[in-house]
Amino acid sequence: MAPSNIAFIKYWGKKDDRLRLPTNGSVSVNLSNLSTTTTVEFVRHLRTDQIEVNGVAVDDMNSRIGKHLDRIRQLFKTDLRAKVVSKNNFPTASGLASSASGFAALTLAAVKSIGLDLSERQISSLARQGSGSACRSIPDGFVEWREGNDDSSSYAESIFPAGHWDLSIVVCLFSDSPKKTLTTAGQNLAFTSPFFLTRLKKINDKIFTIKKLIEKRSFDEFGQLIEHEALELHAIMLTSTPPLIYWSPETVKLMKLIQELREDKGVPVYFTIDAGAHMHLICETGSLKKVISFLGRQDFIKQTIINKPFSGARVINQHLF
Ligand code: DP6
């Protein structure tokens, strides 16, 4: 089982596509209410991998999941095929990314099932090759992905345990439509933005600062920085060629309402946005009631999912077949 995670400082752009080495490090927290559970078994008589995700068979032999199983087979020097069943605990068509929790759960389950003895760091590096953000769902709590410059130096590790800071992360969903440009394709456009190199020049300072603010639990400065980072990420997306407009009218509406809620009513809550229209609102748990009652009055929000900081991927006693 592995949680999804939300990045405070984002991963966007790769310096090595094949290894999924990012152009910069990132910092995130694991989410308690968005997760993937996966069972993997390597079976002797199977001719091809049998993969089922959320009740649907994945037939494509060259699927990302199949390729990830190949990496694990190579490490273990086996050609045994696998049966894989995987389920998200959140609606698949919601537009919420499942690749982080999905590849983290697949990596841990496959490694344990085949009997590989790998460290957390090695499992994180391996998960990264399936989907970059998945490496951050392996360690516990608040996590930093160190950019690195080769396979073994690019991995994520815990910087603070989940209990370090009582934050609430409220995911707000507006529609059921899956996003049009998948993150992998979108990421490849990062270098076409005239602002991308400017972003990279300052990113290490941002990473240093966010870690300090998390350490000190300085909520307002932390909130301002994560909002700035989300808007900077979308400035890169909007100025790529072709441009990537992930926002919907509801995204902009909620951004403005959240700024008003802060300024007019003094409720300390900030937003972040990934490659999609939905938003993650972040507050200290002491303010959660006010945030929820405000969100309850907004009928353009279809669904909210409340999360706390959470542990990383782990083996649980639940088998899906
Ligand atoms: C905007 O990890 O989904 O959510 O490595 O191509 O699978 P791939 O990309 P992915 O990208 C996540 C991008 C992001 C920011 C973040 O999570 O850091």
mmCIF file of C-alpha atoms and ligand atoms in Angstrom:
data_model
loop_
_atom_site.group_PDB
_atom_site.id
_atom_site.type_symbol
_atom_site.label_atom_id
_atom_site.label_comp_id
_atom_site.label_asym_id
_atom_site.label_seq_id
_atom_site.Cartn_x
_atom_site.Cartn_y
_atom_site.Cartn_z
ATOM 1 C CA MET A 1 0.000 0.000 0.000
ATOM 2 C CA ALA A 2 1.316 3.451 -0.834
ATOM 3 C CA PRO A 3 -0.041 6.965 -0.271
ATOM 4 C CA SER A 4 -0.268 9.683 -2.845
ATOM 5 C CA ASN A 5 1.729 12.818 -2.085
ATOM 6 C CA ILE A 6 1.448 16.539 -2.758
ATOM 7 C CA ALA A 7 4.552 18.559 -3.568
ATOM 8 C CA PHE A 8 5.200 21.942 -1.925
ATOM 9 C CA ILE A 9 8.162 22.512 -4.261
ATOM 10 C CA LYS A 10 7.387 20.772 -7.533
ATOM 11 C CA TYR A 11 9.074 18.373 -9.931
ATOM 12 C CA TRP A 12 8.619 19.640 -13.482
ATOM 13 C CA GLY A 13 11.213 18.854 -16.156
ATOM 14 C CA LYS A 14 13.673 16.008 -16.602
ATOM 15 C CA LYS A 15 17.387 16.035 -17.372
ATOM 16 C CA ASP A 16 17.290 12.308 -18.253
ATOM 17 C CA ASP A 17 14.068 10.888 -19.674
ATOM 18 C CA ARG A 18 15.006 7.229 -19.514
ATOM 19 C CA LEU A 19 16.067 7.299 -15.857
ATOM 20 C CA ARG A 20 13.524 9.999 -14.938
ATOM 21 C CA LEU A 21 16.175 12.214 -13.382
ATOM 22 C CA PRO A 22 14.554 15.556 -12.547
ATOM 23 C CA THR A 23 15.976 18.978 -13.384
ATOM 24 C CA ASN A 24 15.511 19.911 -9.717
ATOM 25 C CA GLY A 25 14.806 18.461 -6.284
ATOM 26 C CA SER A 26 11.320 18.642 -4.736
ATOM 27 C CA VAL A 27 9.651 18.530 -1.315
ATOM 28 C CA SER A 28 6.296 16.906 -0.513
ATOM 29 C CA VAL A 29 4.075 15.344 2.120
ATOM 30 C CA ASN A 30 2.280 12.003 1.959
ATOM 31 C CA LEU A 31 -1.532 12.061 2.041
ATOM 32 C CA SER A 32 -3.564 9.880 4.407
ATOM 33 C CA ASN A 33 -6.723 9.502 2.326
ATOM 34 C CA LEU A 34 -5.487 8.937 -1.209
ATOM 35 C CA SER A 35 -3.751 5.618 -1.650
ATOM 36 C CA THR A 36 -3.180 2.612 -3.865
ATOM 37 C CA THR A 37 -3.179 -1.005 -2.716
ATOM 38 C CA THR A 38 -1.402 -3.493 -4.969
ATOM 39 C CA THR A 39 -0.799 -7.228 -4.815
ATOM 40 C CA VAL A 40 1.959 -8.781 -6.974
ATOM 41 C CA GLU A 41 2.775 -12.447 -7.383
ATOM 42 C CA PHE A 42 5.420 -13.853 -9.727
ATOM 43 C CA VAL A 43 3.985 -17.088 -11.103
ATOM 44 C CA ARG A 44 5.802 -19.930 -12.828
ATOM 45 C CA HIS A 45 3.312 -20.973 -15.522
ATOM 46 C CA LEU A 46 2.349 -17.473 -16.726
ATOM 47 C CA ARG A 47 3.372 -16.528 -20.284
ATOM 48 C CA THR A 48 2.609 -12.838 -20.011
ATOM 49 C CA ASP A 49 2.033 -10.452 -17.130
ATOM 50 C CA GLN A 50 -1.607 -10.315 -16.016
ATOM 51 C CA ILE A 51 -2.341 -6.799 -14.879
ATOM 52 C CA GLU A 52 -5.600 -5.374 -13.537
ATOM 53 C CA VAL A 53 -5.983 -1.775 -12.370
ATOM 54 C CA ASN A 54 -9.232 -0.679 -10.721
ATOM 55 C CA GLY A 55 -11.043 -3.699 -12.123
ATOM 56 C CA VAL A 56 -9.857 -3.145 -15.716
ATOM 57 C CA ALA A 57 -7.349 -5.441 -17.465
ATOM 58 C CA VAL A 58 -4.239 -3.731 -18.875
ATOM 59 C CA ASP A 59 -3.565 -5.625 -22.108
ATOM 60 C CA ASP A 60 -0.763 -3.549 -23.554
ATOM 61 C CA MET A 61 2.450 -5.623 -23.334
ATOM 62 C CA ASN A 62 4.481 -2.422 -23.406
ATOM 63 C CA SER A 63 2.494 -0.722 -20.700
ATOM 64 C CA ARG A 64 4.356 1.423 -18.172
ATOM 65 C CA ILE A 65 3.486 -1.184 -15.550
ATOM 66 C CA GLY A 66 4.886 -4.013 -17.686
ATOM 67 C CA LYS A 67 8.089 -2.047 -18.292
ATOM 68 C CA HIS A 68 8.427 -1.412 -14.581
ATOM 69 C CA LEU A 69 8.071 -5.141 -13.874
ATOM 70 C CA ASP A 70 10.866 -5.705 -16.452
ATOM 71 C CA ARG A 71 13.180 -3.438 -14.402
ATOM 72 C CA ILE A 72 12.484 -5.529 -11.299
ATOM 73 C CA ARG A 73 12.949 -8.795 -13.217
ATOM 74 C CA GLN A 74 16.293 -7.524 -14.476
ATOM 75 C CA LEU A 75 17.469 -6.732 -10.944
ATOM 76 C CA PHE A 76 16.467 -10.184 -9.739
ATOM 77 C CA LYS A 77 17.701 -11.870 -12.943
ATOM 78 C CA THR A 78 14.467 -13.736 -13.592
ATOM 79 C CA ASP A 79 12.005 -13.924 -16.450
ATOM 80 C CA LEU A 80 9.028 -14.996 -14.315
ATOM 81 C CA ARG A 81 5.828 -13.188 -15.289
ATOM 82 C CA ALA A 82 3.603 -11.582 -12.680
ATOM 83 C CA LYS A 83 -0.017 -11.307 -11.689
ATOM 84 C CA VAL A 84 -0.755 -7.759 -10.547
ATOM 85 C CA VAL A 85 -4.006 -6.408 -9.094
ATOM 86 C CA SER A 86 -4.149 -2.762 -8.050
ATOM 87 C CA LYS A 87 -6.870 -0.519 -6.624
ATOM 88 C CA ASN A 88 -7.012 3.175 -5.811
ATOM 89 C CA ASN A 89 -9.183 4.302 -2.908
ATOM 90 C CA PHE A 90 -10.158 7.446 -4.850
ATOM 91 C CA PRO A 91 -12.221 7.868 -8.032
ATOM 92 C CA THR A 92 -10.032 7.041 -11.039
ATOM 93 C CA ALA A 93 -11.784 9.399 -13.414
ATOM 94 C CA SER A 94 -11.515 12.324 -10.992
ATOM 95 C CA GLY A 95 -8.388 13.667 -12.666
ATOM 96 C CA LEU A 96 -6.420 12.995 -9.480
ATOM 97 C CA ALA A 97 -2.989 11.650 -10.325
ATOM 98 C CA SER A 98 -2.556 8.043 -9.351
ATOM 99 C CA SER A 99 0.931 7.511 -10.747
ATOM 100 C CA ALA A 100 2.731 8.453 -7.497
ATOM 101 C CA SER A 101 0.811 6.072 -5.229
ATOM 102 C CA GLY A 102 0.436 3.542 -8.077
ATOM 103 C CA PHE A 103 4.127 3.134 -8.923
ATOM 104 C CA ALA A 104 5.190 3.333 -5.261
ATOM 105 C CA ALA A 105 2.776 0.516 -4.327
ATOM 106 C CA LEU A 106 3.747 -1.551 -7.383
ATOM 107 C CA THR A 107 7.468 -1.171 -6.671
ATOM 108 C CA LEU A 108 7.241 -2.148 -3.002
ATOM 109 C CA ALA A 109 4.856 -5.065 -3.654
ATOM 110 C CA ALA A 110 6.958 -6.437 -6.547
ATOM 111 C CA VAL A 111 10.261 -6.094 -4.680
ATOM 112 C CA LYS A 112 8.875 -7.893 -1.613
ATOM 113 C CA SER A 113 7.109 -10.540 -3.681
ATOM 114 C CA ILE A 114 10.206 -11.470 -5.681
ATOM 115 C CA GLY A 115 12.326 -11.484 -2.513
ATOM 116 C CA LEU A 116 14.739 -8.660 -3.343
ATOM 117 C CA ASP A 117 16.542 -7.255 -0.307
ATOM 118 C CA LEU A 118 16.660 -3.531 -1.072
ATOM 119 C CA SER A 119 17.032 -0.499 1.219
ATOM 120 C CA GLU A 120 14.322 2.196 1.375
ATOM 121 C CA ARG A 121 16.622 4.426 -0.688
ATOM 122 C CA GLN A 122 16.984 1.773 -3.416
ATOM 123 C CA ILE A 123 13.212 1.149 -3.480
ATOM 124 C CA SER A 124 12.650 4.907 -3.824
ATOM 125 C CA SER A 125 15.125 5.108 -6.755
ATOM 126 C CA LEU A 126 13.401 2.169 -8.403
ATOM 127 C CA ALA A 127 9.924 3.695 -7.938
ATOM 128 C CA ARG A 128 11.268 6.930 -9.505
ATOM 129 C CA GLN A 129 11.899 5.101 -12.780
ATOM 130 C CA GLY A 130 8.201 4.170 -12.962
ATOM 131 C CA SER A 131 6.967 7.711 -12.243
ATOM 132 C CA GLY A 132 9.119 10.490 -10.808
ATOM 133 C CA SER A 133 6.778 11.582 -8.028
ATOM 134 C CA ALA A 134 6.373 7.926 -6.902
ATOM 135 C CA CYS A 135 9.830 7.998 -5.282
ATOM 136 C CA ARG A 136 8.448 10.499 -2.751
ATOM 137 C CA SER A 137 5.647 8.106 -1.680
ATOM 138 C CA ILE A 138 8.128 5.530 -0.319
ATOM 139 C CA PRO A 139 9.547 7.327 2.792
ATOM 140 C CA ASP A 140 7.424 8.611 5.704
ATOM 141 C CA GLY A 141 5.786 11.979 6.304
ATOM 142 C CA PHE A 142 7.470 15.103 4.923
ATOM 143 C CA VAL A 143 9.840 14.068 2.156
ATOM 144 C CA GLU A 144 12.636 15.507 0.021
ATOM 145 C CA TRP A 145 13.557 14.046 -3.366
ATOM 146 C CA ARG A 146 17.228 14.702 -3.964
ATOM 147 C CA GLU A 147 17.721 15.488 -7.613
ATOM 148 C CA GLY A 148 20.942 13.453 -7.970
ATOM 149 C CA ASN A 149 22.879 12.894 -11.161
ATOM 150 C CA ASP A 150 22.558 9.169 -11.729
ATOM 151 C CA ASP A 151 20.201 6.331 -10.851
ATOM 152 C CA SER A 152 21.440 5.673 -7.329
ATOM 153 C CA SER A 153 21.847 9.326 -6.260
ATOM 154 C CA SER A 154 18.290 10.378 -7.226
ATOM 155 C CA TYR A 155 16.004 9.189 -4.430
ATOM 156 C CA ALA A 156 13.646 10.554 -1.781
ATOM 157 C CA GLU A 157 14.036 10.479 1.979
ATOM 158 C CA SER A 158 12.004 11.531 4.977
ATOM 159 C CA ILE A 159 12.931 14.958 6.385
ATOM 160 C CA PHE A 160 10.271 15.040 9.160
ATOM 161 C CA PRO A 161 7.867 12.344 10.400
ATOM 162 C CA ALA A 162 4.134 12.670 9.643
ATOM 163 C CA GLY A 163 3.447 13.796 13.221
ATOM 164 C CA HIS A 164 5.863 16.741 12.970
ATOM 165 C CA TRP A 165 3.150 19.231 11.944
ATOM 166 C CA ASP A 166 -0.634 18.886 12.295
ATOM 167 C CA LEU A 167 -1.577 20.100 8.819
ATOM 168 C CA SER A 168 -4.779 19.337 6.937
ATOM 169 C CA ILE A 169 -4.726 19.018 3.166
ATOM 170 C CA VAL A 170 -8.160 19.328 1.562
ATOM 171 C CA VAL A 171 -8.356 18.155 -2.042
ATOM 172 C CA CYS A 172 -11.108 19.979 -3.972
ATOM 173 C CA LEU A 173 -12.462 18.304 -7.110
ATOM 174 C CA PHE A 174 -14.488 20.183 -9.698
ATOM 175 C CA SER A 175 -15.280 17.673 -12.441
ATOM 176 C CA ASP A 176 -14.902 14.049 -13.407
ATOM 177 C CA SER A 177 -13.066 14.638 -16.655
ATOM 178 C CA PRO A 178 -9.523 13.240 -16.779
ATOM 179 C CA LYS A 179 -6.867 15.784 -17.772
ATOM 180 C CA LYS A 180 -5.995 16.059 -21.458
ATOM 181 C CA THR A 181 -2.192 16.301 -21.368
ATOM 182 C CA LEU A 182 -0.584 13.629 -19.211
ATOM 183 C CA THR A 183 2.215 14.823 -16.952
ATOM 184 C CA THR A 184 4.951 12.885 -18.767
ATOM 185 C CA ALA A 185 4.135 14.655 -22.060
ATOM 186 C CA GLY A 186 3.656 18.003 -20.293
ATOM 187 C CA GLN A 187 6.990 17.724 -18.488
ATOM 188 C CA ASN A 188 8.847 17.340 -21.787
ATOM 189 C CA LEU A 189 7.702 20.845 -22.740
ATOM 190 C CA ALA A 190 9.229 22.543 -19.680
ATOM 191 C CA PHE A 191 12.401 23.629 -21.507
ATOM 192 C CA THR A 192 10.327 25.420 -24.173
ATOM 193 C CA SER A 193 9.208 28.027 -21.625
ATOM 194 C CA PRO A 194 11.421 31.147 -21.694
ATOM 195 C CA PHE A 195 11.087 31.269 -17.900
ATOM 196 C CA PHE A 196 12.225 27.731 -17.125
ATOM 197 C CA LEU A 197 15.940 28.480 -16.685
ATOM 198 C CA THR A 198 15.085 31.454 -14.455
ATOM 199 C CA ARG A 199 13.017 29.098 -12.289
ATOM 200 C CA LEU A 200 15.889 26.630 -12.033
ATOM 201 C CA LYS A 201 18.336 29.328 -10.898
ATOM 202 C CA LYS A 202 16.322 29.945 -7.716
ATOM 203 C CA ILE A 203 14.953 26.500 -7.026
ATOM 204 C CA ASN A 204 17.629 25.360 -4.566
ATOM 205 C CA ASP A 205 17.057 28.464 -2.433
ATOM 206 C CA LYS A 206 13.329 27.659 -2.438
ATOM 207 C CA ILE A 207 14.002 24.083 -1.330
ATOM 208 C CA PHE A 208 16.282 25.296 1.461
ATOM 209 C CA THR A 209 13.672 27.828 2.626
ATOM 210 C CA ILE A 210 10.685 25.462 2.562
ATOM 211 C CA LYS A 211 12.571 22.915 4.674
ATOM 212 C CA LYS A 212 13.394 25.616 7.260
ATOM 213 C CA LEU A 213 9.744 26.777 7.332
ATOM 214 C CA ILE A 214 8.493 23.214 7.805
ATOM 215 C CA GLU A 215 11.047 22.694 10.567
ATOM 216 C CA LYS A 216 9.901 25.871 12.377
ATOM 217 C CA ARG A 217 6.211 25.271 11.526
ATOM 218 C CA SER A 218 5.997 28.884 10.281
ATOM 219 C CA PHE A 219 2.618 28.535 8.641
ATOM 220 C CA ASP A 220 2.045 31.892 6.933
ATOM 221 C CA GLU A 221 5.479 32.085 5.319
ATOM 222 C CA PHE A 222 5.168 28.427 4.347
ATOM 223 C CA GLY A 223 1.735 29.041 2.795
ATOM 224 C CA GLN A 224 2.930 32.060 0.830
ATOM 225 C CA LEU A 225 5.855 30.099 -0.554
ATOM 226 C CA ILE A 226 3.777 27.098 -1.658
ATOM 227 C CA GLU A 227 1.246 29.335 -3.431
ATOM 228 C CA HIS A 228 4.042 31.213 -5.149
ATOM 229 C CA GLU A 229 5.570 27.895 -6.224
ATOM 230 C CA ALA A 230 2.261 26.579 -7.630
ATOM 231 C CA LEU A 231 1.751 29.782 -9.630
ATOM 232 C CA GLU A 232 5.352 29.682 -10.879
ATOM 233 C CA LEU A 233 4.867 26.073 -12.026
ATOM 234 C CA HIS A 234 1.750 27.105 -13.940
ATOM 235 C CA ALA A 235 3.580 30.118 -15.407
ATOM 236 C CA ILE A 236 6.019 27.590 -16.926
ATOM 237 C CA MET A 237 3.146 25.442 -18.191
ATOM 238 C CA LEU A 238 1.232 28.415 -19.653
ATOM 239 C CA THR A 239 4.325 29.698 -21.497
ATOM 240 C CA SER A 240 5.409 26.323 -22.942
ATOM 241 C CA THR A 241 5.061 25.630 -26.661
ATOM 242 C CA PRO A 242 2.369 24.425 -27.144
ATOM 243 C CA PRO A 243 0.897 26.051 -24.031
ATOM 244 C CA LEU A 244 -0.513 23.888 -21.257
ATOM 245 C CA ILE A 245 -3.622 25.282 -19.626
ATOM 246 C CA TYR A 246 -4.519 22.872 -16.856
ATOM 247 C CA TRP A 247 -6.859 25.224 -14.974
ATOM 248 C CA SER A 248 -10.620 25.297 -15.346
ATOM 249 C CA PRO A 249 -12.746 28.376 -14.567
ATOM 250 C CA GLU A 250 -13.469 26.788 -11.159
ATOM 251 C CA THR A 251 -9.739 26.619 -10.370
ATOM 252 C CA VAL A 252 -9.365 30.382 -10.823
ATOM 253 C CA LYS A 253 -12.601 31.038 -8.949
ATOM 254 C CA LEU A 254 -11.415 29.050 -5.917
ATOM 255 C CA MET A 255 -7.950 30.676 -6.014
ATOM 256 C CA LYS A 256 -9.570 34.098 -5.692
ATOM 257 C CA LEU A 257 -12.009 32.950 -3.000
ATOM 258 C CA ILE A 258 -9.172 31.495 -0.933
ATOM 259 C CA GLN A 259 -7.225 34.755 -1.153
ATOM 260 C CA GLU A 260 -10.374 36.631 -0.058
ATOM 261 C CA LEU A 261 -11.035 34.196 2.779
ATOM 262 C CA ARG A 262 -7.551 34.936 4.053
ATOM 263 C CA GLU A 263 -7.639 38.671 3.580
ATOM 264 C CA ASP A 264 -11.242 39.435 4.627
ATOM 265 C CA LYS A 265 -11.931 36.741 7.224
ATOM 266 C CA GLY A 266 -8.393 36.104 8.466
ATOM 267 C CA VAL A 267 -8.554 32.327 7.862
ATOM 268 C CA PRO A 268 -5.001 31.058 7.276
ATOM 269 C CA VAL A 269 -5.349 28.683 4.312
ATOM 270 C CA TYR A 270 -3.265 28.445 1.121
ATOM 271 C CA PHE A 271 -3.536 26.505 -2.142
ATOM 272 C CA THR A 272 -1.312 24.451 -4.361
ATOM 273 C CA ILE A 273 -2.111 22.997 -7.797
ATOM 274 C CA ASP A 274 -0.483 20.185 -9.795
ATOM 275 C CA ALA A 275 -0.936 19.308 -13.455
ATOM 276 C CA GLY A 276 -4.727 19.365 -13.351
ATOM 277 C CA ALA A 277 -7.683 21.603 -12.538
ATOM 278 C CA HIS A 278 -8.285 20.442 -8.979
ATOM 279 C CA MET A 279 -6.728 22.165 -5.971
ATOM 280 C CA HIS A 280 -5.149 21.152 -2.699
ATOM 281 C CA LEU A 281 -5.906 23.554 0.159
ATOM 282 C CA ILE A 282 -3.514 23.474 3.084
ATOM 283 C CA CYS A 283 -4.185 24.754 6.598
ATOM 284 C CA GLU A 284 -3.246 23.957 10.157
ATOM 285 C CA THR A 285 -5.831 21.583 11.612
ATOM 286 C CA GLY A 286 -6.986 24.297 14.058
ATOM 287 C CA SER A 287 -8.435 26.186 11.053
ATOM 288 C CA LEU A 288 -9.949 23.153 9.311
ATOM 289 C CA LYS A 289 -13.520 23.642 10.602
ATOM 290 C CA LYS A 290 -13.687 27.163 9.167
ATOM 291 C CA VAL A 291 -12.229 26.010 5.846
ATOM 292 C CA ILE A 292 -14.705 23.128 5.566
ATOM 293 C CA SER A 293 -17.721 25.268 6.415
ATOM 294 C CA PHE A 294 -16.604 27.806 3.793
ATOM 295 C CA LEU A 295 -16.138 25.062 1.166
ATOM 296 C CA GLY A 296 -19.587 23.654 2.025
ATOM 297 C CA ARG A 297 -21.139 26.904 0.757
ATOM 298 C CA GLN A 298 -19.436 26.641 -2.682
ATOM 299 C CA ASP A 299 -21.683 24.547 -4.898
ATOM 300 C CA PHE A 300 -19.189 24.463 -7.795
ATOM 301 C CA ILE A 301 -16.967 22.120 -5.747
ATOM 302 C CA LYS A 302 -18.055 18.536 -6.511
ATOM 303 C CA GLN A 303 -16.123 16.694 -3.816
ATOM 304 C CA THR A 304 -13.600 17.311 -1.035
ATOM 305 C CA ILE A 305 -11.165 14.790 0.435
ATOM 306 C CA ILE A 306 -9.521 15.685 3.764
ATOM 307 C CA ASN A 307 -5.998 14.393 4.371
ATOM 308 C CA LYS A 308 -3.364 14.493 7.111
ATOM 309 C CA PRO A 309 0.383 13.995 6.701
ATOM 310 C CA PHE A 310 0.946 10.243 6.498
ATOM 311 C CA SER A 311 3.511 7.448 6.569
ATOM 312 C CA GLY A 312 5.083 6.119 3.378
ATOM 313 C CA ALA A 313 4.598 2.877 1.438
ATOM 314 C CA ARG A 314 4.303 -0.259 3.532
ATOM 315 C CA VAL A 315 3.425 -3.934 3.364
ATOM 316 C CA ILE A 316 -0.066 -4.613 4.707
ATOM 317 C CA ASN A 317 -2.009 -7.768 5.394
ATOM 318 C CA GLN A 318 -4.513 -7.415 2.567
ATOM 319 C CA HIS A 319 -4.305 -9.427 -0.641
ATOM 320 C CA LEU A 320 -6.381 -8.471 -3.636
ATOM 321 C CA PHE A 321 -6.495 -12.018 -5.110
HETATM 322 C C1 DP6 B 1 2.968 18.570 -11.318
HETATM 323 O O1 DP6 B 1 5.552 12.167 -11.392
HETATM 324 O O2 DP6 B 1 3.418 12.366 -12.726
HETATM 325 O O3 DP6 B 1 2.567 16.686 -9.914
HETATM 326 O O4 DP6 B 1 7.680 11.159 -13.917
HETATM 327 O O5 DP6 B 1 6.423 11.685 -15.963
HETATM 328 O O6 DP6 B 1 5.402 10.170 -14.229
HETATM 329 P P1 DP6 B 1 6.311 11.348 -14.516
HETATM 330 O O7 DP6 B 1 5.637 12.633 -13.853
HETATM 331 P P2 DP6 B 1 4.821 12.797 -12.528
HETATM 332 O O8 DP6 B 1 4.867 14.401 -12.369
HETATM 333 C C2 DP6 B 1 4.337 15.062 -11.273
HETATM 334 C C3 DP6 B 1 4.289 16.526 -11.576
HETATM 335 C C4 DP6 B 1 3.594 17.395 -10.568
HETATM 336 C C5 DP6 B 1 4.555 17.992 -9.553
HETATM 337 C C6 DP6 B 1 5.053 17.079 -8.450
HETATM 338 O O9 DP6 B 1 4.347 16.160 -8.037
HETATM 339 O O10 DP6 B 1 6.190 17.353 -7.986
#
